[in-house]
């Protein structure tokens, strides 16, 4: 597995804009450490970035303790403004507090920042054995509509319905992103995942948009795979897939399935792409309140997400160096956290990574 | 893996009714051989049943070549009447012919026969190696509503929607079936799979119904698992699950995923349960037109589905003998069809099974 194959150069609109500012100015990026183990794994990222001399200045924002009426959630308007202003951010796990009258933090972020594509690279970590070798695929999930419309109602007692909405605009946008990603990352194939044999109009429109975009990328092989069959193929032979693009719920399901193939959400990065070149990288695992504050958490998912943020900023050298150090540390095996079968603390593991830099 | 654990005794309403007819009368059962490889694998079932002296008389029905206006599909009304009359049937793969103005054959069957629960046992076949050992779970899928409502429309150009419908009646019915199944099959745990964190009303109602039923079965452990997490857990450690019950689309996805864990749809049985004790067992794999008529098809999925039909008829001894013979033949490994890495023909494999009876 070549690391550069996982993250070859790619020019993002944001970093083109940045070319006009001075190259030595530090870059401001928003950091949401999140809840539970969030602050510890965020600390790990900060240490690794310092050790690698990444020219980033963090602007930290915490989840509030009161509902902000402008976001209808515990996320404050100021924290969203910070991401909008900086264009990039990194987010730890956020446990949506239970209660009435507010929106989920994840959904608020996606909605307010118009984070239309969720990109999750999923590859076997060298030296970390699972049932699968050589997994190397990317799931690209439409992140704004579909089954997540929030439109539900009770028709009569005992009969409820929810609306799945698919639009041409959002489908074209995510399809464009997927093909562009494939092309600029040396990928060969895009598979659109759907259930258009049942949802002919909604998933049918999604496929139609993918086909339209596919025509503009004759060098990329395009195929369509029904979601049930896709899941069977993924568990039998994930090497059949390269880049997968799909509506919201299928992306939610398949990205977790794929993470499971290589060890789980604690090891896989995620990055959300929004209009205007915004990128919000995030660890998608939970906040693990049971081990919070105990220096036991594995920061890998957040670190690799931070790496994807660096690529987005065109800081490819830094990104590659950090990724190499993370993968080497895991591969060596003597500094693994408990979730990977080791007995290292978060700080030990982080130090081992820094030593590899 | 004890086979009787997979299929312990269970009394179905249908077989209670049959107790009033003479024990020596042959039982009539409908057979849809289906398309492609269907006739060959159906022939295999007939041979094995003859060899095991199963007292069944088949009533064969083929998919028609014209749309029957009463079913709006290529399935004739007479063929549906046959299943209704007999109460049991076995179905091979049916390739829905492409064209306008008719319903899918599978959906027609589910709708017309009110097949509300799709039951798919999924277990590792002794001696047939996959990445997973000791898988032994059952997926029970609501089969009549949810995302399969067929209600879709275009709101304005470029914006389409589809309706997911969840009813209390169908949710209770499938939950009842799942818990009853668990109890009568010596299973310990039922997991309801959902996405109620997003679809609070629809999946929320499904969960509410499962909880209501769970209260009546205090001896069965009940848990709720979000579908994305479920898929990750399934690929990491399928032994965490026992009986899974879920709305239609999740069942479609997860049952295929689970089949993939043990080798694919060519090896896993399926049975649809309808109101009034109707059972339509089926092979859910495709019709494989490329190898049709070449004596290469693997009849295992249809044979194991036929076994589940026998259990439904309370012919447990016959069912167990046949299942043992199938599993032994696969375990020995010298009579495997090409899909399992062997070079046997359908007839060789079938003969080997008959020799084990
Ligand atoms: C927490 C939940 C709302 C979220 C989702 O369903 O999108 C999560 O599963 C994810 O994938 O980010
Ligand atoms: C062929 C298709 C309509 C069907 C479904 O989606 O239910 C199939 O995938 C199944 O699981 O039986």
XYZ file of C-alpha atoms and ligand atoms in Angstrom:
738
model
C 0.000 0.000 0.000
C 1.580 3.245 -1.104
C 0.625 6.166 1.073
C 0.987 8.660 -1.697
C -1.560 6.633 -3.598
C -3.972 7.303 -0.773
C -3.439 11.036 -0.827
C -1.765 12.324 -3.964
C -1.594 16.023 -4.614
C -4.768 17.856 -5.218
C -5.412 21.551 -5.471
C -8.391 22.784 -3.525
C -10.155 26.075 -4.279
C -9.412 27.206 -0.758
C -5.674 26.832 -1.075
C -5.705 28.654 -4.401
C -7.236 31.578 -2.516
C -4.596 31.211 0.157
C -1.871 31.591 -2.456
C -2.577 35.319 -2.338
C -1.744 35.618 1.347
C 1.798 35.394 2.622
C 3.258 31.904 2.726
C 4.664 32.447 6.205
C 1.459 33.638 7.872
C 0.123 30.909 10.117
C -3.081 29.371 8.865
C -6.045 29.677 11.185
C -8.167 26.572 11.590
C -11.137 25.929 13.846
C -10.900 23.133 16.361
C -13.879 21.535 18.077
C -12.309 19.199 20.621
C -15.773 17.801 21.369
C -16.952 15.798 24.364
C -15.756 12.777 26.296
C -12.373 11.714 24.954
C -12.465 14.672 22.521
C -10.148 17.012 24.457
C -7.505 14.280 24.912
C -7.370 13.256 21.268
C -7.451 16.923 20.215
C -4.441 17.473 22.461
C -2.711 14.645 20.629
C -3.314 16.390 17.292
C -1.963 19.650 18.655
C 1.204 17.934 19.883
C 1.793 16.097 16.632
C 1.208 19.276 14.623
C 3.681 21.147 16.806
C 6.261 18.376 16.424
C 5.792 18.434 12.651
C 5.950 22.239 12.648
C 2.659 22.598 10.864
C 1.971 26.331 10.418
C -1.488 26.169 11.902
C -2.984 28.291 14.648
C -6.009 26.682 16.251
C -9.143 28.578 17.096
C -10.818 26.379 19.681
C -14.556 26.240 20.186
C -16.473 24.152 22.657
C -19.989 22.886 22.484
C -22.078 25.268 24.564
C -24.228 24.458 27.561
C -27.232 26.374 26.298
C -29.181 26.217 23.086
C -28.145 29.028 20.759
C -31.372 30.210 19.104
C -29.519 31.042 15.885
C -28.390 27.432 15.402
C -31.209 25.786 17.374
C -28.528 23.602 18.910
C -25.818 23.590 21.539
C -23.356 24.730 18.908
C -22.936 28.453 19.077
C -23.255 30.721 16.099
C -19.737 32.031 16.818
C -18.267 28.550 16.425
C -19.919 28.155 13.028
C -18.703 31.616 12.048
C -15.207 30.509 12.938
C -15.303 27.632 10.429
C -16.842 29.893 7.787
C -14.119 32.469 8.299
C -11.225 30.020 8.438
C -12.528 27.701 5.752
C -11.128 24.674 7.567
C -11.839 22.934 10.810
C -11.295 19.774 12.752
C -13.960 18.229 14.919
C -13.786 15.657 17.696
C -16.727 13.533 18.813
C -19.786 15.412 20.021
C -22.395 13.654 22.088
C -25.682 15.323 21.290
C -27.133 16.079 24.729
C -30.565 14.589 25.283
C -33.395 17.035 25.570
C -36.139 18.703 23.625
C -36.156 21.566 21.213
C -32.727 21.393 19.644
C -31.068 19.905 16.619
C -28.334 17.308 16.631
C -24.875 18.874 16.593
C -23.737 16.855 13.588
C -26.799 17.778 11.580
C -26.486 21.441 12.551
C -22.933 21.513 11.264
C -23.878 19.842 7.982
C -26.844 22.097 7.449
C -25.404 25.435 8.492
C -22.096 24.925 6.692
C -23.736 23.210 3.713
C -21.319 20.299 4.037
C -22.501 18.445 0.981
C -19.962 15.643 0.658
C -18.645 13.371 3.369
C -15.410 11.753 2.248
C -14.092 8.723 4.087
C -10.953 6.981 2.899
C -10.817 3.462 4.197
C -7.614 1.471 3.934
C -5.968 -1.424 5.711
C -3.408 -0.148 8.199
C -0.070 -1.803 7.512
C 0.719 -4.205 10.347
C -2.703 -4.003 11.946
C -4.394 -7.274 11.084
C -8.108 -7.613 10.471
C -9.935 -10.215 8.392
C -9.243 -8.103 5.300
C -5.988 -7.156 3.557
C -5.391 -4.397 1.090
C -8.664 -2.575 1.523
C -8.241 0.755 -0.199
C -11.423 2.535 -1.021
C -13.119 5.873 -0.579
C -16.753 6.397 0.309
C -18.284 9.698 -0.753
C -21.641 10.353 0.831
C -24.207 12.971 -0.104
C -24.574 14.740 3.205
C -27.480 17.155 3.006
C -30.721 15.505 1.879
C -32.224 12.094 1.125
C -33.532 10.272 4.166
C -32.183 13.068 6.388
C -34.797 15.607 5.262
C -36.309 15.680 8.727
C -39.763 15.647 7.139
C -41.935 13.137 8.940
C -45.506 13.043 10.046
C -48.232 10.860 11.414
C -50.905 10.266 8.780
C -53.398 8.691 11.154
C -52.800 6.955 14.461
C -50.430 4.073 13.877
C -49.372 5.208 10.418
C -46.314 7.415 10.086
C -44.329 8.465 7.060
C -41.011 10.081 6.354
C -39.934 11.783 3.172
C -36.782 11.070 1.280
C -35.864 13.966 -0.971
C -33.416 13.726 -3.816
C -32.577 16.800 -5.853
C -30.765 17.176 -9.109
C -28.625 19.930 -7.629
C -27.304 17.989 -4.659
C -26.857 14.802 -6.675
C -24.867 16.524 -9.411
C -22.769 18.318 -6.810
C -21.730 15.180 -4.969
C -21.249 13.244 -8.206
C -18.996 16.028 -9.505
C -17.038 15.888 -6.292
C -16.643 12.102 -6.525
C -15.424 12.088 -10.118
C -13.129 15.033 -9.551
C -11.759 13.278 -6.487
C -11.221 10.058 -8.437
C -9.434 11.867 -11.234
C -7.172 13.979 -9.032
C -6.346 11.056 -6.729
C -5.362 8.560 -9.394
C -8.440 6.437 -8.858
C -9.873 4.391 -11.689
C -13.459 3.592 -10.926
C -16.525 5.251 -9.437
C -19.411 3.059 -8.275
C -22.773 4.706 -7.671
C -24.659 2.840 -4.959
C -28.439 2.889 -5.127
C -31.746 1.061 -4.779
C -33.301 2.380 -7.970
C -34.982 -0.949 -8.641
C -37.305 -0.008 -5.786
C -37.006 3.775 -5.500
C -37.071 4.439 -9.204
C -37.724 8.159 -8.980
C -35.473 9.206 -6.112
C -32.542 6.875 -6.566
C -33.265 6.977 -10.291
C -32.597 10.725 -10.307
C -29.419 10.199 -8.316
C -28.184 7.701 -10.901
C -29.176 9.945 -13.788
C -27.014 12.719 -12.329
C -24.092 10.342 -11.795
C -24.362 9.214 -15.421
C -24.336 12.782 -16.649
C -21.175 13.541 -14.716
C -19.598 10.210 -15.693
C -19.773 11.254 -19.345
C -17.412 14.119 -18.608
C -14.853 11.692 -17.168
C -14.323 9.067 -19.873
C -11.047 8.008 -18.231
C -12.900 6.871 -15.084
C -14.829 3.602 -15.195
C -18.378 4.137 -14.013
C -20.664 1.439 -12.645
C -23.906 1.212 -10.682
C -24.342 -1.266 -7.847
C -27.516 -1.990 -5.894
C -26.899 -1.371 -2.201
C -27.772 -4.853 -0.950
C -25.482 -6.437 -3.492
C -22.812 -3.839 -2.713
C -22.793 -4.831 0.968
C -22.465 -8.487 0.066
C -19.611 -7.754 -2.325
C -17.872 -5.532 0.228
C -17.745 -8.252 2.852
C -16.728 -10.892 0.325
C -14.151 -8.880 -1.591
C -13.699 -5.188 -0.837
C -10.935 -4.981 -3.436
C -13.703 -4.864 -6.043
C -14.324 -1.236 -5.108
C -12.410 1.998 -5.534
C -14.497 5.178 -5.106
C -18.131 4.776 -4.023
C -20.644 7.625 -4.250
C -24.133 7.440 -2.809
C -27.153 9.127 -1.252
C -27.057 10.081 2.406
C -28.363 7.010 4.263
C -26.528 4.486 2.101
C -23.377 6.484 2.743
C -24.021 6.401 6.465
C -24.393 2.619 6.373
C -21.636 1.749 3.920
C -19.010 4.046 5.388
C -19.423 2.357 8.770
C -19.377 -1.078 7.187
C -16.129 -0.191 5.389
C -14.594 1.182 8.581
C -15.424 -2.157 10.189
C -13.406 -3.983 7.520
C -10.192 -2.249 8.584
C -10.758 -2.072 12.325
C -13.542 0.394 13.087
C -14.291 4.078 13.398
C -11.377 4.584 15.767
C -8.998 4.210 12.831
C -10.686 5.877 9.885
C -10.583 9.532 8.895
C -13.483 11.565 7.625
C -13.740 14.949 5.986
C -16.816 17.001 5.112
C -16.660 19.275 2.102
C -18.873 22.316 1.865
C -19.720 24.945 -0.716
C -16.957 27.462 -1.286
C -14.207 25.024 -0.442
C -14.947 24.662 3.256
C -13.556 21.480 4.796
C -14.496 20.159 8.203
C -12.509 17.054 9.069
C -13.870 14.897 11.876
C -13.463 11.748 13.875
C -16.779 9.968 13.434
C -16.468 7.636 16.397
C -18.295 8.278 19.653
C -17.171 10.295 22.632
C -16.520 7.147 24.750
C -17.521 8.712 28.079
C -16.494 5.533 29.929
C -12.797 6.106 29.235
C -12.855 9.910 29.034
C -10.132 11.669 31.009
C -8.232 8.426 31.609
C -5.526 8.889 28.970
C -6.671 5.690 27.239
C -8.246 6.983 24.044
C -6.882 6.196 20.608
C -6.412 9.475 18.700
C -5.836 7.810 15.302
C -9.137 8.737 13.639
C -8.789 12.382 14.630
C -5.120 12.457 13.621
C -5.837 10.952 10.200
C -8.739 13.375 9.805
C -6.332 16.203 10.603
C -4.079 14.800 7.877
C -6.932 15.045 5.376
C -7.418 18.659 6.471
C -3.747 19.303 5.663
C -4.192 17.850 2.185
C -7.142 20.138 1.738
C -4.838 23.036 2.583
C -2.317 21.693 0.055
C 0.129 21.056 2.875
C 0.837 17.672 1.330
C 4.369 17.261 2.650
C 3.328 17.825 6.222
C 0.320 15.581 5.703
C 2.417 12.751 4.300
C 5.043 13.018 7.032
C 2.431 12.889 9.765
C 0.511 10.055 8.157
C 3.716 8.047 7.769
C 4.549 8.571 11.425
C 1.059 7.456 12.519
C 1.075 4.364 10.327
C 4.619 3.429 11.362
C 3.726 3.718 15.031
C 0.704 1.470 14.588
C 2.649 -0.965 12.395
C 5.476 -1.349 14.927
C 2.877 -2.460 17.400
C 4.658 -1.648 20.667
C 2.778 1.598 21.281
C -0.809 0.640 20.706
C -3.758 1.786 22.791
C -6.094 -0.721 24.455
C -8.672 -0.724 21.633
C -5.932 -2.116 19.365
C -4.900 -4.729 21.892
C -1.993 -2.741 23.385
C -1.497 -1.039 26.713
C -0.198 2.383 25.722
C -1.704 5.591 26.963
C -2.845 8.329 24.604
C 0.223 10.351 25.505
C 2.648 7.406 24.962
C 1.166 6.722 21.570
C 1.313 10.416 20.682
C 4.922 10.648 21.795
C 5.820 7.620 19.665
C 4.312 9.362 16.653
C 6.234 12.551 17.397
C 9.434 10.494 17.693
C 8.870 9.220 14.172
C 8.598 12.691 12.738
C -22.573 -25.904 15.257
C -25.525 -28.108 16.044
C -27.979 -28.337 13.192
C -30.913 -28.897 15.447
C -30.009 -25.618 17.087
C -30.538 -23.992 13.707
C -33.973 -25.489 13.271
C -35.491 -26.925 16.450
C -39.082 -28.023 16.525
C -41.699 -25.458 16.028
C -45.388 -25.873 15.451
C -46.832 -23.753 12.692
C -50.537 -22.922 12.427
C -50.574 -24.543 8.996
C -49.362 -27.894 10.242
C -51.913 -27.848 13.025
C -54.578 -27.534 10.341
C -52.966 -30.380 8.432
C -53.299 -32.614 11.465
C -56.953 -33.042 10.500
C -56.157 -34.531 7.110
C -54.839 -38.041 6.770
C -51.177 -38.435 7.644
C -50.522 -40.489 4.531
C -52.041 -38.077 2.037
C -49.269 -36.396 0.120
C -48.902 -32.727 0.894
C -49.366 -30.415 -2.069
C -46.853 -27.618 -2.389
C -46.458 -25.028 -5.110
C -43.174 -24.908 -7.007
C -42.006 -21.929 -9.043
C -38.838 -23.207 -10.725
C -38.174 -19.673 -11.998
C -35.883 -18.531 -14.788
C -32.314 -19.127 -15.832
C -30.798 -21.786 -13.599
C -34.165 -22.105 -11.802
C -35.367 -25.289 -13.538
C -32.057 -27.085 -12.895
C -31.888 -26.294 -9.196
C -35.614 -27.060 -8.840
C -34.899 -30.450 -10.408
C -32.226 -30.966 -7.777
C -34.780 -30.312 -5.014
C -37.219 -32.752 -6.572
C -34.573 -35.461 -6.739
C -33.425 -34.936 -3.171
C -37.026 -34.933 -1.918
C -37.694 -38.187 -3.798
C -34.559 -39.771 -2.356
C -35.594 -38.709 1.146
C -39.153 -39.925 0.526
C -40.675 -36.599 1.439
C -44.458 -36.929 1.067
C -44.811 -33.848 -1.108
C -46.526 -33.521 -4.446
C -45.377 -30.480 -6.387
C -47.731 -28.210 -8.245
C -45.470 -26.468 -10.724
C -46.137 -22.986 -12.034
C -44.064 -21.034 -14.476
C -43.737 -17.309 -14.901
C -46.008 -16.400 -17.792
C -45.066 -14.656 -21.017
C -47.884 -12.140 -20.804
C -48.948 -9.705 -18.136
C -51.878 -11.077 -16.170
C -54.141 -8.064 -15.543
C -55.220 -9.474 -12.179
C -51.657 -9.451 -10.829
C -50.318 -6.661 -13.067
C -47.272 -8.851 -13.528
C -46.014 -11.845 -15.444
C -47.093 -14.037 -12.552
C -50.479 -15.517 -13.269
C -53.368 -15.336 -10.877
C -53.582 -19.158 -10.972
C -50.040 -19.482 -9.673
C -50.842 -17.222 -6.717
C -54.042 -19.162 -6.093
C -51.955 -22.312 -5.956
C -49.829 -20.973 -3.078
C -52.935 -19.702 -1.291
C -54.595 -23.094 -1.599
C -51.545 -25.148 -0.640
C -50.281 -22.774 2.018
C -46.679 -23.574 1.136
C -44.483 -22.980 -1.849
C -40.913 -22.944 -3.043
C -39.616 -20.358 -5.461
C -36.511 -20.300 -7.637
C -34.953 -17.117 -9.017
C -37.200 -14.995 -11.214
C -35.685 -12.413 -13.480
C -38.237 -9.624 -13.748
C -38.507 -9.077 -17.508
C -37.786 -5.527 -18.561
C -40.732 -3.598 -19.899
C -43.402 -1.160 -18.938
C -46.674 -1.538 -17.172
C -46.039 -4.414 -14.833
C -44.928 -5.017 -11.289
C -41.804 -6.854 -10.214
C -42.456 -10.545 -9.653
C -40.967 -10.524 -6.171
C -43.017 -7.540 -5.108
C -46.183 -9.037 -6.599
C -45.690 -12.181 -4.555
C -45.084 -10.251 -1.341
C -48.057 -7.990 -1.908
C -50.622 -10.478 -3.150
C -49.752 -13.141 -0.578
C -49.201 -10.598 2.195
C -45.797 -12.105 2.956
C -45.024 -9.944 5.928
C -41.841 -11.493 7.299
C -38.770 -12.564 5.386
C -36.717 -14.965 7.479
C -33.134 -15.675 6.539
C -30.990 -17.936 8.698
C -27.346 -17.306 8.093
C -24.755 -19.729 9.411
C -21.216 -20.775 8.580
C -21.252 -23.967 6.557
C -19.028 -26.550 8.258
C -15.945 -27.111 6.129
C -16.583 -24.207 3.784
C -14.096 -21.549 4.783
C -14.816 -17.822 4.612
C -13.268 -15.009 6.628
C -15.788 -15.728 9.398
C -16.297 -18.784 11.629
C -19.331 -19.702 13.651
C -21.721 -17.184 12.189
C -25.154 -18.229 13.360
C -27.792 -15.568 13.114
C -31.256 -14.975 11.732
C -32.425 -11.844 9.966
C -36.140 -11.152 10.065
C -37.218 -8.440 7.679
C -40.518 -6.594 7.524
C -41.503 -7.318 3.966
C -44.543 -5.212 3.080
C -44.008 -1.505 3.707
C -41.321 1.006 4.690
C -39.224 2.231 1.791
C -41.034 -0.207 -0.510
C -44.307 1.743 -0.465
C -43.948 2.532 -4.159
C -45.099 6.087 -3.417
C -42.846 8.527 -5.209
C -43.361 11.729 -7.062
C -41.640 14.673 -8.622
C -42.309 17.822 -6.601
C -40.874 20.213 -9.164
C -38.350 19.551 -11.897
C -35.197 18.225 -10.305
C -36.794 17.504 -6.934
C -38.230 14.068 -6.295
C -39.440 12.416 -3.140
C -40.336 8.963 -1.974
C -42.409 8.020 1.018
C -41.414 5.574 3.669
C -44.440 4.288 5.542
C -44.282 2.528 8.860
C -47.436 1.236 10.494
C -48.101 -0.030 13.930
C -49.855 -3.070 12.541
C -47.024 -4.291 10.331
C -44.378 -3.470 12.915
C -46.142 -5.368 15.688
C -46.745 -8.295 13.354
C -43.107 -8.710 12.370
C -41.900 -8.051 15.925
C -44.277 -10.752 17.196
C -42.945 -13.109 14.583
C -39.345 -12.378 15.552
C -39.840 -12.901 19.273
C -41.950 -15.996 18.732
C -39.255 -17.323 16.422
C -36.540 -16.591 18.967
C -38.453 -18.311 21.738
C -39.404 -21.415 19.768
C -35.920 -21.773 18.265
C -33.934 -21.541 21.453
C -32.551 -18.126 20.618
C -31.609 -15.713 23.374
C -31.545 -12.242 21.966
C -33.502 -10.063 19.554
C -31.869 -6.920 18.168
C -34.096 -4.316 16.548
C -32.159 -2.473 13.836
C -33.143 1.120 13.139
C -32.134 4.680 12.360
C -34.489 6.331 14.838
C -31.883 8.965 15.681
C -32.684 10.402 12.253
C -36.123 9.007 11.388
C -37.607 9.530 14.807
C -41.228 9.059 13.804
C -41.025 6.146 11.383
C -38.223 4.109 12.886
C -39.334 5.401 16.266
C -42.730 3.724 15.790
C -41.007 0.528 14.696
C -38.949 0.516 17.896
C -41.963 1.313 20.038
C -43.733 -1.748 18.649
C -40.672 -3.938 19.219
C -40.486 -2.744 22.821
C -44.136 -3.574 23.384
C -43.645 -7.097 22.117
C -40.355 -7.491 23.993
C -42.213 -6.988 27.271
C -44.179 -10.153 26.603
C -40.947 -12.136 26.244
C -38.947 -11.413 29.392
C -36.778 -14.498 28.746
C -35.452 -12.968 25.522
C -32.852 -10.210 25.748
C -33.937 -7.210 23.719
C -31.622 -4.531 22.360
C -31.740 -1.736 19.778
C -28.874 -1.121 17.393
C -28.504 1.742 14.923
C -28.094 0.341 11.415
C -24.724 1.934 10.623
C -23.259 0.652 13.863
C -24.900 -2.733 13.269
C -23.124 -3.095 9.917
C -19.794 -2.226 11.469
C -20.340 -4.721 14.293
C -21.447 -7.417 11.856
C -18.238 -7.226 9.837
C -16.090 -7.019 12.949
C -17.799 -9.681 15.029
C -21.015 -11.275 13.760
C -21.137 -13.502 16.844
C -22.497 -10.467 18.697
C -25.862 -11.055 17.038
C -28.555 -13.698 17.309
C -31.962 -12.704 15.884
C -32.210 -9.340 14.087
C -35.557 -7.739 13.243
C -35.892 -4.643 11.099
C -37.850 -2.536 8.629
C -37.894 -3.525 4.977
C -34.879 -1.746 3.444
C -32.552 -2.400 6.369
C -33.546 -6.051 6.117
C -32.766 -6.055 2.416
C -29.310 -4.627 3.091
C -28.383 -6.566 6.210
C -29.590 -9.932 4.995
C -27.326 -9.649 1.954
C -24.422 -8.464 4.077
C -24.888 -11.469 6.379
C -25.099 -13.852 3.435
C -21.793 -12.416 2.280
C -20.181 -13.330 5.604
C -20.803 -17.037 5.020
C -20.265 -17.214 1.271
C -23.084 -15.417 -0.501
C -26.674 -15.796 -1.629
C -25.918 -19.102 -3.325
C -25.654 -20.738 0.089
C -28.296 -19.102 2.254
C -31.959 -20.050 2.599
C -34.858 -17.666 2.785
C -38.493 -18.099 3.713
C -41.368 -15.619 3.508
C -44.156 -15.880 6.028
C -47.618 -14.601 5.228
C -50.868 -14.104 7.070
C -52.727 -17.335 7.818
C -49.557 -19.367 8.044
C -48.565 -19.213 4.382
C -44.881 -19.907 3.782
C -43.081 -19.240 0.522
C -39.478 -20.388 0.695
C -37.135 -18.987 -1.953
C -33.614 -18.839 -3.222
C -32.828 -15.126 -3.253
C -29.875 -15.286 -5.622
C -30.176 -14.317 -9.274
C -31.139 -16.470 -12.230
C -27.544 -16.558 -13.559
C -28.501 -16.637 -17.254
C -24.830 -17.025 -18.244
C -24.649 -20.555 -16.843
C -28.300 -21.522 -17.311
C -28.854 -24.930 -18.891
C -25.206 -25.924 -18.488
C -25.584 -28.138 -15.410
C -23.215 -25.856 -13.466
C -25.548 -24.184 -10.977
C -25.263 -24.640 -7.225
C -28.676 -25.678 -5.861
C -27.735 -25.179 -2.184
C -29.773 -22.026 -1.499
C -32.922 -23.546 -2.993
C -32.333 -26.859 -1.212
C -31.860 -25.172 2.164
C -34.934 -23.036 1.476
C -36.855 -26.249 0.764
C -35.599 -27.507 4.128
C -37.088 -24.458 5.834
C -40.373 -25.225 4.044
C -40.289 -28.728 5.535
C -39.804 -27.290 9.014
C -42.785 -25.074 8.396
C -44.775 -28.225 7.605
C -43.475 -29.780 10.818
C -41.630 -32.408 8.790
C -38.609 -31.843 11.012
C -37.094 -35.318 10.614
C -37.066 -35.090 6.852
C -35.772 -31.532 7.060
C -32.912 -32.463 9.379
C -31.904 -35.493 7.302
C -31.796 -33.452 4.112
C -29.947 -30.566 5.711
C -27.374 -32.965 7.160
C -26.838 -34.509 3.749
C -26.374 -31.106 2.111
C -23.954 -29.865 4.752
C -21.978 -33.126 4.710
C -21.637 -33.006 0.950
C -20.337 -29.442 1.078
C -18.061 -30.213 4.049
C -16.447 -33.205 2.308
C -15.449 -30.874 -0.457
C -15.059 -33.341 -3.329
C -18.436 -32.590 -4.892
C -18.528 -28.834 -4.982
C -19.849 -26.739 -7.840
C -17.667 -24.120 -9.559
C -18.927 -21.190 -7.430
C -17.460 -22.985 -4.381
C -14.168 -23.679 -6.130
C -15.015 -27.223 -7.237
C -15.750 -28.750 -10.622
C -18.897 -30.779 -9.970
C -22.003 -30.458 -12.045
C -25.394 -29.752 -10.520
C -26.355 -33.388 -11.038
C -23.117 -34.745 -9.456
C -23.610 -32.554 -6.416
C -27.259 -33.589 -6.172
C -26.352 -37.256 -6.464
C -23.763 -36.882 -3.695
C -26.459 -35.428 -1.442
C -28.832 -38.273 -2.264
C -26.049 -40.755 -1.480
C -25.781 -39.234 1.994
C -29.455 -39.701 2.727
C -24.878 10.522 14.718
C -25.643 10.384 13.408
C -26.708 11.442 13.315
C -24.690 10.432 12.204
C -25.459 10.211 10.918
O -26.407 9.422 10.850
O -25.098 10.817 9.908
C -23.508 9.454 12.249
O -23.934 8.143 12.140
C -22.529 9.777 11.145
O -22.295 8.958 10.245
O -21.969 10.880 11.162
C -34.991 -7.841 -6.384
C -35.343 -6.871 -5.288
C -36.618 -6.125 -5.626
C -35.439 -7.569 -3.927
C -35.699 -6.554 -2.833
O -35.187 -5.425 -2.859
O -36.417 -6.889 -1.897
C -34.214 -8.411 -3.532
O -33.102 -7.624 -3.306
C -34.540 -9.246 -2.314
O -33.904 -9.073 -1.264
O -35.438 -10.083 -2.400
